[in-house]
Tab-separated table of C-alpha atoms and ligand atoms in Angstrom:
chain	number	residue	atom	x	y	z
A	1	UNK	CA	-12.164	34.397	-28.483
A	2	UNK	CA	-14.832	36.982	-29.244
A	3	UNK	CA	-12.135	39.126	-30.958
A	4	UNK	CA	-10.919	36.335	-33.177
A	5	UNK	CA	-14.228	35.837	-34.363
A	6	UNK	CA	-14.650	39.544	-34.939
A	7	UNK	CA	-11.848	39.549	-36.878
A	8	UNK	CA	-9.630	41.732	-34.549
A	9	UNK	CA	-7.345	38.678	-33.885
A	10	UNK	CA	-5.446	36.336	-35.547
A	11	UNK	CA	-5.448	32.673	-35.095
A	12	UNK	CA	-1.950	32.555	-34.346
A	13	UNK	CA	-1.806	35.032	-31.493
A	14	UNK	CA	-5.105	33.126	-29.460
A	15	UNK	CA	-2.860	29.625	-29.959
A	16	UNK	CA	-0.192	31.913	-28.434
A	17	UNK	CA	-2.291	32.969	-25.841
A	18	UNK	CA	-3.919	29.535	-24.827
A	19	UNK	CA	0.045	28.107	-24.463
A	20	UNK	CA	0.843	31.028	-22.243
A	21	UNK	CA	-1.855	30.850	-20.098
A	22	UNK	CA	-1.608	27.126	-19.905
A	23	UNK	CA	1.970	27.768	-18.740
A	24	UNK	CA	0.903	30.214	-16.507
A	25	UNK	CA	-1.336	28.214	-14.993
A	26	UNK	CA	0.685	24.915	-14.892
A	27	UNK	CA	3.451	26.795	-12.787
A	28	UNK	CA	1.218	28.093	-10.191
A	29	UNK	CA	-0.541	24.672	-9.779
A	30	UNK	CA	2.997	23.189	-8.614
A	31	UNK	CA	3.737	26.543	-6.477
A	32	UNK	CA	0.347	26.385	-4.753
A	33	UNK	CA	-0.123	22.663	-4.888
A	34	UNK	CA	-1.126	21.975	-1.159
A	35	UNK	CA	-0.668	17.717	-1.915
A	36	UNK	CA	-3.101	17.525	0.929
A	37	UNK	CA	-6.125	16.028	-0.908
A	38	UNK	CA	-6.234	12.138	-1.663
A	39	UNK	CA	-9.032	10.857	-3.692
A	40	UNK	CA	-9.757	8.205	-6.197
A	41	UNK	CA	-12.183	7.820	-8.811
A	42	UNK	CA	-15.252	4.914	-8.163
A	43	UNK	CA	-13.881	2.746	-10.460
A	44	UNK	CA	-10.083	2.092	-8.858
A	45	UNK	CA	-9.066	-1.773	-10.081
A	46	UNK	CA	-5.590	-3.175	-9.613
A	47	UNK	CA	-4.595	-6.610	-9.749
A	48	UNK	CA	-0.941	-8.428	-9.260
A	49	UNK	CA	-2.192	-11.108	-11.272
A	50	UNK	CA	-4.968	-10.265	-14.511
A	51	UNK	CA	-6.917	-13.485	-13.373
A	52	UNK	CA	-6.968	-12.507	-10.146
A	53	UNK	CA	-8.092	-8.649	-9.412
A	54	UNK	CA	-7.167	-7.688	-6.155
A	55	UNK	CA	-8.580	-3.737	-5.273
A	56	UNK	CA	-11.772	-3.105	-6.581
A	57	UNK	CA	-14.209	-0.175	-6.845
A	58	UNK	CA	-12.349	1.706	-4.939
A	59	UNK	CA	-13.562	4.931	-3.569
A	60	UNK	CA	-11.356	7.244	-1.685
A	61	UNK	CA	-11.016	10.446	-0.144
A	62	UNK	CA	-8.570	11.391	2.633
A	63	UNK	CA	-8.964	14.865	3.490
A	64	UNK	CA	-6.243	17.644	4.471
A	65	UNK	CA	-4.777	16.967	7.749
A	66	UNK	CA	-6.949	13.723	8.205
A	67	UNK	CA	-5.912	10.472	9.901
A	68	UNK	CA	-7.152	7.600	7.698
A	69	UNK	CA	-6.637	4.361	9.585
A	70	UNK	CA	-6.863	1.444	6.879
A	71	UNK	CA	-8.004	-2.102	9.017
A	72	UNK	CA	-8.207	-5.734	7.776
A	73	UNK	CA	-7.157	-9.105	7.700
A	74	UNK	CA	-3.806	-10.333	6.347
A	75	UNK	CA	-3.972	-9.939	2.784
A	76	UNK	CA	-6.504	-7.594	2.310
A	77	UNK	CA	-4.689	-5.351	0.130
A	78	UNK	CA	-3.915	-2.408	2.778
A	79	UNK	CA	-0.233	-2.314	1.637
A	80	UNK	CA	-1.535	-2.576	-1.687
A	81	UNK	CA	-3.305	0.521	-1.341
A	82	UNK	CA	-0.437	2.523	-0.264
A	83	UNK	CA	1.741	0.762	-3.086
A	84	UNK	CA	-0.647	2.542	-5.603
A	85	UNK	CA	-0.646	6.208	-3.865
A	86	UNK	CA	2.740	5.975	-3.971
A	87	UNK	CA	2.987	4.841	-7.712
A	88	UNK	CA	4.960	1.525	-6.944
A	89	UNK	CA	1.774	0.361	-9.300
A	90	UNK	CA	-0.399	2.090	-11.619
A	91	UNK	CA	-4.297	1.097	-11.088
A	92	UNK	CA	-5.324	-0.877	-14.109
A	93	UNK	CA	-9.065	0.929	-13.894
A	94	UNK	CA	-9.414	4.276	-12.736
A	95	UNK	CA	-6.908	6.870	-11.287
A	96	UNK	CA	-5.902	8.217	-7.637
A	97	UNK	CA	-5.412	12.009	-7.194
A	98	UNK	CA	-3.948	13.929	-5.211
A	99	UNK	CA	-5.214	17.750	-4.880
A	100	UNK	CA	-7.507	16.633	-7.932
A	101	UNK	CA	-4.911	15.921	-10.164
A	102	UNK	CA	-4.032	12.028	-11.814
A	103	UNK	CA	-0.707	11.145	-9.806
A	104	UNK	CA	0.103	9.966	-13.183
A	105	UNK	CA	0.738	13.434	-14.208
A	106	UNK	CA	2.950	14.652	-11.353
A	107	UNK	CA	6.381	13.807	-12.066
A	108	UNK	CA	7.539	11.023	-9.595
A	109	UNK	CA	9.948	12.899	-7.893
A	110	UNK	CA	7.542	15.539	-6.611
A	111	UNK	CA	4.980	12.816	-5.684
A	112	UNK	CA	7.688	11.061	-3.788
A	113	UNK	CA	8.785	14.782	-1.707
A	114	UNK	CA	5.010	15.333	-1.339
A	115	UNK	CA	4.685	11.374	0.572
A	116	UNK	CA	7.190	10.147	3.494
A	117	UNK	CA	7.055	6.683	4.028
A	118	UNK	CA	7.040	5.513	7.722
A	119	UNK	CA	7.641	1.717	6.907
A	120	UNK	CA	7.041	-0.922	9.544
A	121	UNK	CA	11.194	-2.385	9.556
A	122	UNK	CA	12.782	0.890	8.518
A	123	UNK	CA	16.390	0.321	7.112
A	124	UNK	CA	18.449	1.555	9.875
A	125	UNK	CA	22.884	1.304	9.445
A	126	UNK	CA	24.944	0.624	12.114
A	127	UNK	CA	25.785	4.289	13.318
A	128	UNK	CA	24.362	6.404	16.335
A	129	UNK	CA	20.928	7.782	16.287
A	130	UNK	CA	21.327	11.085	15.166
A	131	UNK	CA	22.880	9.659	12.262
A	132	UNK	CA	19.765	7.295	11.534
A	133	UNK	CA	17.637	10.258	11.606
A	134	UNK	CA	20.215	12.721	9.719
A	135	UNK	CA	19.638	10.801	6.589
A	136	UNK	CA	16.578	11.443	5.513
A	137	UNK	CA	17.949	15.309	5.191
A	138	UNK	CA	21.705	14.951	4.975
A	139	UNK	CA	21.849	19.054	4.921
A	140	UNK	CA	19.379	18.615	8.595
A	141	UNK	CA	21.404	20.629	11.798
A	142	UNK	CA	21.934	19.353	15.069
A	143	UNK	CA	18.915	21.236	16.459
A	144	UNK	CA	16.764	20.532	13.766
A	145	UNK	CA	17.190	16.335	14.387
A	146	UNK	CA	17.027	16.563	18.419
A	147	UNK	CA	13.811	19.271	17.815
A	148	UNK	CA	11.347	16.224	17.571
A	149	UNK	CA	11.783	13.525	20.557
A	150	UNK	CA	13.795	11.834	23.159
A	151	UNK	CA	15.680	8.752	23.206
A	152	UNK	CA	16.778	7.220	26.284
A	153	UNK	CA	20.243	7.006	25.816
A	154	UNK	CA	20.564	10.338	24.072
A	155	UNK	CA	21.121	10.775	20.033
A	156	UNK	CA	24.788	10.088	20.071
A	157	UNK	CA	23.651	5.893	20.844
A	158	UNK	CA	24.694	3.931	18.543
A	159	UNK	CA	21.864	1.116	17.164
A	160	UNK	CA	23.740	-1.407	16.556
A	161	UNK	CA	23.630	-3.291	12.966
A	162	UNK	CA	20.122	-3.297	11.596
A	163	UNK	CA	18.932	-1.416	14.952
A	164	UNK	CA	19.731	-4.306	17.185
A	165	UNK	CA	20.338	-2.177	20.162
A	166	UNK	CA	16.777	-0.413	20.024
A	167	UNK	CA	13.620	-1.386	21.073
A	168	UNK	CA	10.981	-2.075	19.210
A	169	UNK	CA	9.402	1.457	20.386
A	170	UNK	CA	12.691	3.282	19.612
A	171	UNK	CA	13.115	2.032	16.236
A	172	UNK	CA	9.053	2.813	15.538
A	173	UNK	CA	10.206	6.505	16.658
A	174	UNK	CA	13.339	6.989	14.767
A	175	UNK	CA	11.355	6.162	11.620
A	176	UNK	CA	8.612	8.665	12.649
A	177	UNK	CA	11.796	11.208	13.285
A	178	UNK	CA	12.893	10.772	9.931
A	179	UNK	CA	9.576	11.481	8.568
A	180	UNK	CA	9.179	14.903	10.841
A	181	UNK	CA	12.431	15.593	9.547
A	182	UNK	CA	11.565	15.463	5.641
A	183	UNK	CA	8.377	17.596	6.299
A	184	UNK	CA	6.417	15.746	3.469
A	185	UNK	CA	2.565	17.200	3.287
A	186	UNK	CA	1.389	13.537	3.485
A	187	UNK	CA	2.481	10.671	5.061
A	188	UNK	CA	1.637	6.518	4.582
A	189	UNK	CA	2.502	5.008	7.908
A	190	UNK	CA	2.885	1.342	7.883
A	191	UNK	CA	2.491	0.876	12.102
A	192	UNK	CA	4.250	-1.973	13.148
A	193	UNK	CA	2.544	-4.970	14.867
A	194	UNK	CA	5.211	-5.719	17.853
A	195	UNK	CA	3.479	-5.056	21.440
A	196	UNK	CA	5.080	-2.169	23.827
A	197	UNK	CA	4.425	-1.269	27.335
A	198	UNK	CA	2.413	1.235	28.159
A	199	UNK	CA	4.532	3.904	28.527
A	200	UNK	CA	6.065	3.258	24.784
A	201	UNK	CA	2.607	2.893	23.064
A	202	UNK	CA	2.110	6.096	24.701
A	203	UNK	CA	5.189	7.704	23.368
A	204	UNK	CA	4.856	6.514	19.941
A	205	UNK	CA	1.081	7.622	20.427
A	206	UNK	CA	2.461	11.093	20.905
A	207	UNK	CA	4.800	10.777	18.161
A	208	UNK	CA	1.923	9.987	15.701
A	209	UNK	CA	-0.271	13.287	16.700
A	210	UNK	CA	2.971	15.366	15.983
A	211	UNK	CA	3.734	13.465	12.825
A	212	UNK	CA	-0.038	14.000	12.051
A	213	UNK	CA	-0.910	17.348	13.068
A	214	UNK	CA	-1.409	19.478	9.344
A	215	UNK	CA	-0.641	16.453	7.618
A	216	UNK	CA	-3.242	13.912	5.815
A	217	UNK	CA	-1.918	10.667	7.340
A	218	UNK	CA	-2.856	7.306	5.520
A	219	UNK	CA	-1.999	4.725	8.368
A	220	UNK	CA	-2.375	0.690	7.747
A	221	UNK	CA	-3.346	0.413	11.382
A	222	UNK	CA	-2.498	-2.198	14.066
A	223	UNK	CA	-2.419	-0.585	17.538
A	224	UNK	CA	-6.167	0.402	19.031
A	225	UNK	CA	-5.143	3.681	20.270
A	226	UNK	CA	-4.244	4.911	16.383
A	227	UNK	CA	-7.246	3.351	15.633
A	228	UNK	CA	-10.021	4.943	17.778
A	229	UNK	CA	-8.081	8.480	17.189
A	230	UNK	CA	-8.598	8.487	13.575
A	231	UNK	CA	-10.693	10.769	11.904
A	232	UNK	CA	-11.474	7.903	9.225
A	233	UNK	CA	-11.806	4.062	9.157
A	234	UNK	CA	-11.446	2.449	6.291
A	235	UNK	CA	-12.151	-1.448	7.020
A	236	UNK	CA	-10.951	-3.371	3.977
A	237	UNK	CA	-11.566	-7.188	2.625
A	238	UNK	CA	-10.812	-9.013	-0.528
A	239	UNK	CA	-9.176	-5.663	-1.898
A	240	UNK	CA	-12.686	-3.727	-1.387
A	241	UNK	CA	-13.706	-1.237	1.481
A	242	UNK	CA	-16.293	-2.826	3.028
A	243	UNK	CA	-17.475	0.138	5.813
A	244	UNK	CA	-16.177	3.004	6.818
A	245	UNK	CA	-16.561	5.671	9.521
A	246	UNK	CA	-15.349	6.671	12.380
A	247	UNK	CA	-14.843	4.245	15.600
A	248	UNK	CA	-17.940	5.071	17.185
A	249	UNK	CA	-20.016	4.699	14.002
A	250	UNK	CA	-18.783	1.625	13.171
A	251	UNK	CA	-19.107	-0.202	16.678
A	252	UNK	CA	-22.706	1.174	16.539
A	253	UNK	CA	-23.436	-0.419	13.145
A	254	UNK	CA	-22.323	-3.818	14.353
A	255	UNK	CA	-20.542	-5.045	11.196
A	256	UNK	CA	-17.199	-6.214	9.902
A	257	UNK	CA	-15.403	-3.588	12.379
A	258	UNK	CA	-17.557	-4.396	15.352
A	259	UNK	CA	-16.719	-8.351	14.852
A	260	UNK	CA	-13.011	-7.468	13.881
A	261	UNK	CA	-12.705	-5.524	17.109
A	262	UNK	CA	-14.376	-8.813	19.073
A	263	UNK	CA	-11.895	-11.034	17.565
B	1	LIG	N1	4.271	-7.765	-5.552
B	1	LIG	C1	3.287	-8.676	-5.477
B	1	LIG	N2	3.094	-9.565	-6.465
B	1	LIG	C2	2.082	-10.473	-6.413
B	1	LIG	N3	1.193	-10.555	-5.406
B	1	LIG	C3	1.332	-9.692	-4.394
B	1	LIG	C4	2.387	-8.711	-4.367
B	1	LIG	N4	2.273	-7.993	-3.223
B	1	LIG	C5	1.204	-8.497	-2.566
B	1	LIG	N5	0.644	-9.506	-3.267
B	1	LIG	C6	-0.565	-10.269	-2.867
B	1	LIG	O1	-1.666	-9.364	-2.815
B	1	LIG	C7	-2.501	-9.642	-1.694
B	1	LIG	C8	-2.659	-8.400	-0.821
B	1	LIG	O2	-1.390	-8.040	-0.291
B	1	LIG	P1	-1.191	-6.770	0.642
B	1	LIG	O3	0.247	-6.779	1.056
B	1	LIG	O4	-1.721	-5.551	-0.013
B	1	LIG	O5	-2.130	-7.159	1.866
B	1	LIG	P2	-2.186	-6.554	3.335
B	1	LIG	O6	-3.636	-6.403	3.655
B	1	LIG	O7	-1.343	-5.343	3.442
B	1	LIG	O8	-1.547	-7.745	4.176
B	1	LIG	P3	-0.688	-7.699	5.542
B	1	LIG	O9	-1.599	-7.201	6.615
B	1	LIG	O10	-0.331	-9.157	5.727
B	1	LIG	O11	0.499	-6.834	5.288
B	1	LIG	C9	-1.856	-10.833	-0.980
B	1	LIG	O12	-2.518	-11.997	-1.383
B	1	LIG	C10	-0.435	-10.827	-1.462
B	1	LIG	O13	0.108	-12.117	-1.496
């Protein structure tokens, strides 16, 4: 700049310089990207419906390798909250960011790589386990697919149409298998509200802390054991979070999470 002023420059070849280094720096934000960081401005509105806004001043941050665990009653707007880090909705107010930058300016298909989806009724085809796992990475090898759990009946079971042949805690960890398999660096789990024995909750329990070590996890939370190991609480109502802190905190402050945990 200093030289252009002097004189010793031209215009034309700082313009030139600015678009380089922009480009420069552009490229090495996508190669370095971590996509570990999720955070949202103060002022995060969304609604369905103008008339009726449903998330409000919303104020987020999910750090690297953090479990979030989002609570509240039916309608809440948990899912919504995922719907929106996932860009299945735009925020009409404010903007969610991920490594500081607008997810509005990562192109979708990155955004989607970046975020794996653990659903609570994954879409599972009538083939044998291995299968159900192999696509979410068709190119995936035998080892890599069979690296990540066991299944009773081996990986060469078949499901059944829709997964009628699983349990509830087998289907719960063939959708967490898919999700080891794509590697994304975060991942929105939507945990699924049927009850398990014991000795499932505590398999799918293990599942999770593989699924969540090095990854920021975002989990709409139903089972108590994800809920006391998570590094955050988010407790939500009417689209708002109303508290949030870790399990002990929270039972010690006596509030919504204390009487939702009574209940
Ligand atoms: N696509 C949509 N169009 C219009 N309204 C919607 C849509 N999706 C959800 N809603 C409404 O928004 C509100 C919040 O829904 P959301 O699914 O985010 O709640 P939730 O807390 O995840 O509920 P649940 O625990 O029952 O899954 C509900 O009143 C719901 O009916």
């Amino acid at each position: 700049m200093l030289l252009v002023v002097t004189g010793k420059k031209s215009v034309r070849s700082l313009v030139a310089f600015i678009t380089y280094w922009s480009a420069i720096k552009g490229a090495v934000k996508r190669i370095t990207g971590l996509y570990q960081t999720i955070s949202s401005t103060l002022n995060v509105e969304f609604a369905y419906d103008r008339r009726k806004p449903l998330i409000k001043d919303l104020n987020l941050v999910a750090e690297p390798g953090k479990t979030v665990a989002v609570v509240g009653t039916t309608g809440s707007g948990k899912s919504t909250l995922v719907k929106l880090l996932f860009r299945l909705y735009d925020p009409c107010e404010g903007s969610i960011a991920i490594d500081g930058q607008d997810v509005r300016h990562v192109r979708l298909s990155g955004l989607r790589r970046a975020i794996g989806i653990v659903p609570q009724n994954p879409t599972l085809f009538n083939g044998t386990i291995r299968e159900n796992i192999r696509y979410a990475r068709l190119d995936a090898t035998d080892e890599q697919i069979v690296d990540f759990m066991e299944f009773q009946d081996g990986y060469e079971s078949k499901v059944g149409e829709g997964g009628v042949r699983l349990s509830g805690g087998e289907v719960q960890r063939l959708a967490i298998a898919r999700v080891l398999l794509e590697n994304p660096k975060i991942v929105a789990l939507d945990e699924a509200t049927s009850a398990v024995d014991t000795l499932t909750e505590a398999e799918i329990q293990k599942a999770l802390q593989r699924l969540g070590s090095g990854r920021t996890m975002f989990v709409i939370a139903h089972r108590l054991s994800t809920i006391v190991r998570a590094h955050k609480i988010l407790v939500v109502r009417e689209g708002k979070i109303v508290e949030s802190g870790t399990h002990g905190e929270l039972l010690a402050k006596g509030g919504e999470y204390s009487q939702l945990w009574t209940q």
